PDB file of C-alpha atoms in Angstrom:
ATOM      1  CA  MET O   1       0.034  -0.139   0.017  1.00  0.00           C
ATOM      2  CA  PRO O   2       1.613   3.541  -1.044  1.00  0.00           C
ATOM      3  CA  LEU O   3       2.165   5.921   1.583  1.00  0.00           C
ATOM      4  CA  LEU O   4       0.522   8.589  -0.167  1.00  0.00           C
ATOM      5  CA  ARG O   5      -2.358   8.100  -2.363  1.00  0.00           C
ATOM      6  CA  PRO O   6      -3.530  10.577  -5.203  1.00  0.00           C
ATOM      7  CA  SER O   7      -6.851  11.493  -3.041  1.00  0.00           C
ATOM      8  CA  SER O   8      -4.897  11.919   0.118  1.00  0.00           C
ATOM      9  CA  THR O   9      -4.378  15.383   1.801  1.00  0.00           C
ATOM     10  CA  PHE O  10      -1.771  16.151   4.350  1.00  0.00           C
ATOM     11  CA  THR O  11      -0.608  19.066   6.380  1.00  0.00           C
ATOM     12  CA  LEU O  12       2.319  21.218   5.981  1.00  0.00           C
ATOM     13  CA  ARG O  13       3.373  23.712   8.673  1.00  0.00           C
ATOM     14  CA  LYS O  14       5.389  26.773   7.950  1.00  0.00           C
ATOM     15  CA  VAL O  15       8.843  26.329   8.862  1.00  0.00           C
ATOM     16  CA  ALA O  16       9.684  29.932   9.275  1.00  0.00           C
ATOM     17  CA  ASN O  17       7.629  29.923  12.423  1.00  0.00           C
ATOM     18  CA  PRO O  18       7.613  26.554  13.839  1.00  0.00           C
ATOM     19  CA  THR O  19       5.715  27.805  17.012  1.00  0.00           C
ATOM     20  CA  SER O  20       2.697  28.960  14.814  1.00  0.00           C
ATOM     21  CA  SER O  21      -0.555  26.760  14.987  1.00  0.00           C
ATOM     22  CA  ILE O  22      -1.356  27.893  11.648  1.00  0.00           C
ATOM     23  CA  ALA O  23      -1.391  25.120   9.026  1.00  0.00           C
ATOM     24  CA  SER O  24      -2.529  24.584   5.468  1.00  0.00           C
ATOM     25  CA  VAL O  25      -4.153  21.617   4.140  1.00  0.00           C
ATOM     26  CA  ILE O  26      -2.548  20.844   0.494  1.00  0.00           C
ATOM     27  CA  THR O  27      -3.671  18.240  -1.719  1.00  0.00           C
ATOM     28  CA  PRO O  28      -0.804  16.245  -3.611  1.00  0.00           C
ATOM     29  CA  ARG O  29      -1.949  17.957  -7.006  1.00  0.00           C
ATOM     30  CA  GLN O  30      -1.718  21.202  -5.508  1.00  0.00           C
ATOM     31  CA  LEU O  31       1.635  20.317  -4.223  1.00  0.00           C
ATOM     32  CA  ARG O  32       2.818  19.353  -7.635  1.00  0.00           C
ATOM     33  CA  PHE O  33       0.809  22.333  -9.041  1.00  0.00           C
ATOM     34  CA  LYS O  34       3.026  24.827  -6.744  1.00  0.00           C
ATOM     35  CA  SER O  35       6.295  23.200  -6.798  1.00  0.00           C
ATOM     36  CA  SER O  36       7.357  21.611 -10.169  1.00  0.00           C
ATOM     37  CA  THR O  37       5.607  23.763 -12.660  1.00  0.00           C
ATOM     38  CA  MET O  38       5.980  27.439 -11.451  1.00  0.00           C
ATOM     39  CA  ALA O  39       7.276  29.882 -13.709  1.00  0.00           C
ATOM     40  CA  THR O  40      11.019  30.715 -13.452  1.00  0.00           C
ATOM     41  CA  ASP O  41      13.525  32.891 -15.082  1.00  0.00           C
ATOM     42  CA  ALA O  42      14.525  29.492 -17.078  1.00  0.00           C
ATOM     43  CA  THR O  43      10.892  29.131 -18.243  1.00  0.00           C
ATOM     44  CA  MET O  44      11.133  32.748 -19.256  1.00  0.00           C
ATOM     45  CA  ARG O  45      14.146  32.128 -21.200  1.00  0.00           C
ATOM     46  CA  THR O  46      12.716  29.335 -23.016  1.00  0.00           C
ATOM     47  CA  PHE O  47       9.917  31.500 -24.061  1.00  0.00           C
ATOM     48  CA  PHE O  48      12.376  34.017 -25.691  1.00  0.00           C
ATOM     49  CA  GLN O  49      14.446  31.610 -27.526  1.00  0.00           C
ATOM     50  CA  SER O  50      11.740  31.328 -30.083  1.00  0.00           C
ATOM     51  CA  PRO O  51      12.494  33.042 -33.251  1.00  0.00           C
ATOM     52  CA  ASN O  52       9.014  34.354 -33.772  1.00  0.00           C
ATOM     53  CA  PHE O  53       6.128  35.719 -31.540  1.00  0.00           C
ATOM     54  CA  ALA O  54       2.322  36.635 -31.529  1.00  0.00           C
ATOM     55  CA  VAL O  55       0.044  38.475 -29.373  1.00  0.00           C
ATOM     56  CA  ILE O  56      -3.295  37.046 -29.009  1.00  0.00           C
ATOM     57  CA  GLY O  57      -5.582  39.817 -28.203  1.00  0.00           C
ATOM     58  CA  ALA O  58      -3.711  42.528 -29.809  1.00  0.00           C
ATOM     59  CA  SER O  59      -5.534  45.705 -29.945  1.00  0.00           C
ATOM     60  CA  ASN O  60      -5.600  49.224 -31.369  1.00  0.00           C
ATOM     61  CA  ASN O  61      -6.721  50.600 -28.317  1.00  0.00           C
ATOM     62  CA  PRO O  62      -3.643  52.489 -26.589  1.00  0.00           C
ATOM     63  CA  ASP O  63      -5.332  52.006 -23.121  1.00  0.00           C
ATOM     64  CA  LYS O  64      -5.640  48.252 -23.380  1.00  0.00           C
ATOM     65  CA  PHE O  65      -2.991  45.510 -22.567  1.00  0.00           C
ATOM     66  CA  GLY O  66      -3.199  44.000 -25.797  1.00  0.00           C
ATOM     67  CA  TYR O  67      -1.891  47.322 -27.481  1.00  0.00           C
ATOM     68  CA  LYS O  68       0.778  47.790 -24.850  1.00  0.00           C
ATOM     69  CA  VAL O  69       2.192  44.168 -25.167  1.00  0.00           C
ATOM     70  CA  PHE O  70       2.189  44.383 -28.995  1.00  0.00           C
ATOM     71  CA  ALA O  71       3.898  47.626 -28.552  1.00  0.00           C
ATOM     72  CA  TRP O  72       6.385  46.152 -26.161  1.00  0.00           C
ATOM     73  CA  TYR O  73       7.496  43.667 -28.707  1.00  0.00           C
ATOM     74  CA  ILE O  74       7.607  46.220 -31.489  1.00  0.00           C
ATOM     75  CA  ASN O  75      10.060  48.376 -29.373  1.00  0.00           C
ATOM     76  CA  HIS O  76      12.183  45.462 -28.723  1.00  0.00           C
ATOM     77  CA  SER O  77      12.649  44.706 -32.281  1.00  0.00           C
ATOM     78  CA  LEU O  78      11.150  41.337 -32.109  1.00  0.00           C
ATOM     79  CA  PRO O  79       9.306  39.803 -35.133  1.00  0.00           C
ATOM     80  CA  VAL O  80       5.716  39.556 -33.757  1.00  0.00           C
ATOM     81  CA  THR O  81       2.330  38.862 -35.460  1.00  0.00           C
ATOM     82  CA  PRO O  82      -0.753  40.540 -33.955  1.00  0.00           C
ATOM     83  CA  ILE O  83      -3.674  38.352 -33.666  1.00  0.00           C
ATOM     84  CA  ASN O  84      -7.188  39.934 -33.567  1.00  0.00           C
ATOM     85  CA  PRO O  85     -10.187  38.331 -35.349  1.00  0.00           C
ATOM     86  CA  THR O  86     -12.129  41.854 -35.754  1.00  0.00           C
ATOM     87  CA  SER O  87      -9.235  43.876 -36.781  1.00  0.00           C
ATOM     88  CA  ARG O  88      -7.457  43.955 -40.312  1.00  0.00           C
ATOM     89  CA  ALA O  89      -4.422  45.671 -38.676  1.00  0.00           C
ATOM     90  CA  ILE O  90      -2.806  46.941 -35.738  1.00  0.00           C
ATOM     91  CA  THR O  91      -1.527  50.671 -35.688  1.00  0.00           C
ATOM     92  CA  TYR O  92       1.512  51.668 -33.720  1.00  0.00           C
ATOM     93  CA  GLY O  93       3.097  55.017 -34.404  1.00  0.00           C
ATOM     94  CA  GLN O  94       3.122  55.590 -38.027  1.00  0.00           C
ATOM     95  CA  GLU O  95       3.247  51.961 -39.012  1.00  0.00           C
ATOM     96  CA  SER O  96       0.415  49.510 -39.589  1.00  0.00           C
ATOM     97  CA  PHE O  97       0.808  45.824 -38.957  1.00  0.00           C
ATOM     98  CA  PRO O  98      -1.486  43.398 -40.435  1.00  0.00           C
ATOM     99  CA  THR O  99      -3.288  41.084 -38.270  1.00  0.00           C
ATOM    100  CA  VAL O 100      -4.290  37.399 -38.669  1.00  0.00           C
ATOM    101  CA  SER O 101      -7.576  36.077 -37.354  1.00  0.00           C
ATOM    102  CA  SER O 102      -6.233  33.214 -35.234  1.00  0.00           C
ATOM    103  CA  ILE O 103      -3.072  31.086 -34.504  1.00  0.00           C
ATOM    104  CA  SER O 104      -3.978  28.541 -37.015  1.00  0.00           C
ATOM    105  CA  ALA O 105      -2.995  31.540 -39.655  1.00  0.00           C
ATOM    106  CA  LEU O 106       0.643  31.843 -38.276  1.00  0.00           C
ATOM    107  CA  GLN O 107       3.310  30.948 -40.865  1.00  0.00           C
ATOM    108  CA  ASN O 108       5.467  28.945 -38.396  1.00  0.00           C
ATOM    109  CA  PRO O 109       3.535  28.141 -35.386  1.00  0.00           C
ATOM    110  CA  LYS O 110       5.899  25.377 -34.079  1.00  0.00           C
ATOM    111  CA  GLU O 111       8.633  28.381 -34.062  1.00  0.00           C
ATOM    112  CA  THR O 112       6.386  30.781 -32.493  1.00  0.00           C
ATOM    113  CA  SER O 113       5.799  31.595 -28.686  1.00  0.00           C
ATOM    114  CA  ILE O 114       2.530  33.119 -27.945  1.00  0.00           C
ATOM    115  CA  SER O 115       1.526  35.966 -25.503  1.00  0.00           C
ATOM    116  CA  ILE O 116      -1.895  35.978 -24.162  1.00  0.00           C
ATOM    117  CA  ILE O 117      -4.117  38.940 -23.364  1.00  0.00           C
ATOM    118  CA  THR O 118      -7.667  37.429 -23.461  1.00  0.00           C
ATOM    119  CA  PRO O 119     -10.256  36.447 -20.995  1.00  0.00           C
ATOM    120  CA  PRO O 120      -9.822  32.940 -19.301  1.00  0.00           C
ATOM    121  CA  SER O 121     -12.919  31.431 -21.516  1.00  0.00           C
ATOM    122  CA  VAL O 122     -10.930  32.554 -24.680  1.00  0.00           C
ATOM    123  CA  THR O 123      -7.600  31.830 -23.422  1.00  0.00           C
ATOM    124  CA  ARG O 124      -8.521  28.061 -22.655  1.00  0.00           C
ATOM    125  CA  LYS O 125      -9.678  27.596 -26.405  1.00  0.00           C
ATOM    126  CA  THR O 126      -6.463  29.530 -27.833  1.00  0.00           C
ATOM    127  CA  LEU O 127      -4.416  26.980 -25.780  1.00  0.00           C
ATOM    128  CA  ALA O 128      -6.106  23.952 -27.157  1.00  0.00           C
ATOM    129  CA  ASP O 129      -5.569  25.406 -30.686  1.00  0.00           C
ATOM    130  CA  ALA O 130      -1.954  26.004 -29.967  1.00  0.00           C
ATOM    131  CA  LYS O 131      -1.259  22.499 -28.783  1.00  0.00           C
ATOM    132  CA  GLU O 132      -2.809  21.154 -31.762  1.00  0.00           C
ATOM    133  CA  LEU O 133      -0.585  23.339 -33.866  1.00  0.00           C
ATOM    134  CA  GLY O 134       2.546  22.542 -32.035  1.00  0.00           C
ATOM    135  CA  ILE O 135       3.118  25.798 -30.134  1.00  0.00           C
ATOM    136  CA  GLN O 136       5.749  25.067 -27.210  1.00  0.00           C
ATOM    137  CA  SER O 137       5.634  28.296 -25.432  1.00  0.00           C
ATOM    138  CA  VAL O 138       3.127  30.574 -23.953  1.00  0.00           C
ATOM    139  CA  TRP O 139       3.096  33.809 -21.701  1.00  0.00           C
ATOM    140  CA  MET O 140      -0.237  34.336 -20.181  1.00  0.00           C
ATOM    141  CA  GLN O 141      -0.790  38.030 -18.990  1.00  0.00           C
ATOM    142  CA  PRO O 142      -2.429  38.577 -15.762  1.00  0.00           C
ATOM    143  CA  GLY O 143      -6.182  38.392 -16.233  1.00  0.00           C
ATOM    144  CA  SER O 144      -5.918  35.953 -19.047  1.00  0.00           C
ATOM    145  CA  PHE O 145      -6.275  32.827 -16.935  1.00  0.00           C
ATOM    146  CA  ASP O 146      -7.790  31.147 -13.970  1.00  0.00           C
ATOM    147  CA  GLU O 147      -6.649  28.076 -12.211  1.00  0.00           C
ATOM    148  CA  ASP O 148      -7.964  25.497 -14.499  1.00  0.00           C
ATOM    149  CA  VAL O 149      -6.485  27.243 -17.693  1.00  0.00           C
ATOM    150  CA  LEU O 150      -3.249  27.686 -15.730  1.00  0.00           C
ATOM    151  CA  SER O 151      -3.167  23.931 -14.974  1.00  0.00           C
ATOM    152  CA  TYR O 152      -3.927  23.059 -18.390  1.00  0.00           C
ATOM    153  CA  ALA O 153      -1.239  25.245 -19.959  1.00  0.00           C
ATOM    154  CA  ARG O 154       1.386  23.885 -17.520  1.00  0.00           C
ATOM    155  CA  ASP O 155      -0.001  20.304 -18.426  1.00  0.00           C
ATOM    156  CA  ASN O 156       0.618  20.859 -22.162  1.00  0.00           C
ATOM    157  CA  PHE O 157       3.241  23.132 -23.087  1.00  0.00           C
ATOM    158  CA  LYS O 158       7.192  23.054 -22.523  1.00  0.00           C
ATOM    159  CA  ALA O 159       7.312  26.429 -21.251  1.00  0.00           C
ATOM    160  CA  VAL O 160       4.595  28.292 -19.430  1.00  0.00           C
ATOM    161  CA  VAL O 161       5.011  31.992 -17.972  1.00  0.00           C
ATOM    162  CA  ALA O 162       2.091  32.813 -15.886  1.00  0.00           C
ATOM    163  CA  GLY O 163       0.931  32.974 -12.490  1.00  0.00           C
ATOM    164  CA  THR O 164       2.099  34.743  -9.224  1.00  0.00           C
ATOM    165  CA  ASP O 165       4.927  32.318  -8.414  1.00  0.00           C
ATOM    166  CA  GLY O 166       8.412  32.209  -9.075  1.00  0.00           C
ATOM    167  CA  SER O 167      10.446  35.375  -9.316  1.00  0.00           C
ATOM    168  CA  SER O 168       8.102  37.797 -11.332  1.00  0.00           C
ATOM    169  CA  LYS O 169       8.650  41.437 -10.420  1.00  0.00           C
ATOM    170  CA  ALA O 170       4.906  42.272 -11.053  1.00  0.00           C
ATOM    171  CA  HIS O 171       2.886  42.385  -8.114  1.00  0.00           C
ATOM    172  CA  ASP O 172      -0.096  40.584  -9.828  1.00  0.00           C
ATOM    173  CA  GLY O 173       1.878  37.945 -11.800  1.00  0.00           C
ATOM    174  CA  TRP O 174       4.203  37.477 -14.696  1.00  0.00           C
ATOM    175  CA  CYS O 175       3.864  40.144 -16.893  1.00  0.00           C
ATOM    176  CA  ILE O 176       5.784  40.875 -20.054  1.00  0.00           C
ATOM    177  CA  LEU O 177       5.877  44.634 -19.550  1.00  0.00           C
ATOM    178  CA  VAL O 178       7.561  44.210 -16.371  1.00  0.00           C
ATOM    179  CA  ASP O 179       9.755  40.949 -16.487  1.00  0.00           C
ATOM    180  CA  GLY O 180      10.396  40.604 -20.356  1.00  0.00           C
ATOM    181  CA  GLU O 181      13.516  42.387 -20.509  1.00  0.00           C
ATOM    182  CA  ARG O 182      15.070  40.150 -17.959  1.00  0.00           C
ATOM    183  CA  GLY O 183      14.142  37.140 -20.199  1.00  0.00           C
ATOM    184  CA  LEU O 184      15.493  39.016 -23.298  1.00  0.00           C
ATOM    185  CA  LYS O 185      18.874  39.669 -21.673  1.00  0.00           C
ATOM    186  CA  GLY O 186      18.820  36.042 -20.319  1.00  0.00           C
ATOM    187  CA  VAL O 187      18.899  34.696 -24.136  1.00  0.00           C
ATOM    188  CA  GLY O 188      21.197  37.517 -25.585  1.00  0.00           C
ATOM    189  CA  LYS O 189      18.334  39.413 -27.419  1.00  0.00           C
ATOM    190  CA  LEU O 190      18.892  42.758 -25.446  1.00  0.00           C
TER     191      LEU O 190
END
């Protein structure tokens, strides 16, 4: 009989304060979720090793993060494709960048890392499509995922940059606008 069955729960006490009586109940799945799959600087470097990038949820509205993230890629001279099913192009500065309507229209999806700025329900479908196309690396901006979406991503992709764990410098999770330059430096692209 195994010592720990998949449906078992156990209690961990905080080591930093051994006199504390506060304890958390954690299932084995949550322990795996927290310990072996968190985003790290190494995960971010894997993401940035791709030769191509795409922004799902790219926007023409400068107030939206879909615009800000797309602009970040442009400002860092990275090859990026904007994905938006309702706009023909994204304008940044004086330049117009033609969009594609979905990730299935990417020229080289297996060589593309994708940044996602969509609601969790849209993100989940995007991840299923990305898996089918052989995309290996995803960056999910804060607000684009819930626990189920994050779990699905971590179970199906080589590199997932998302969540509030690891060494992100952003207060609400890994954000390319905050953490991205560190990743670019790590792979010699900055």
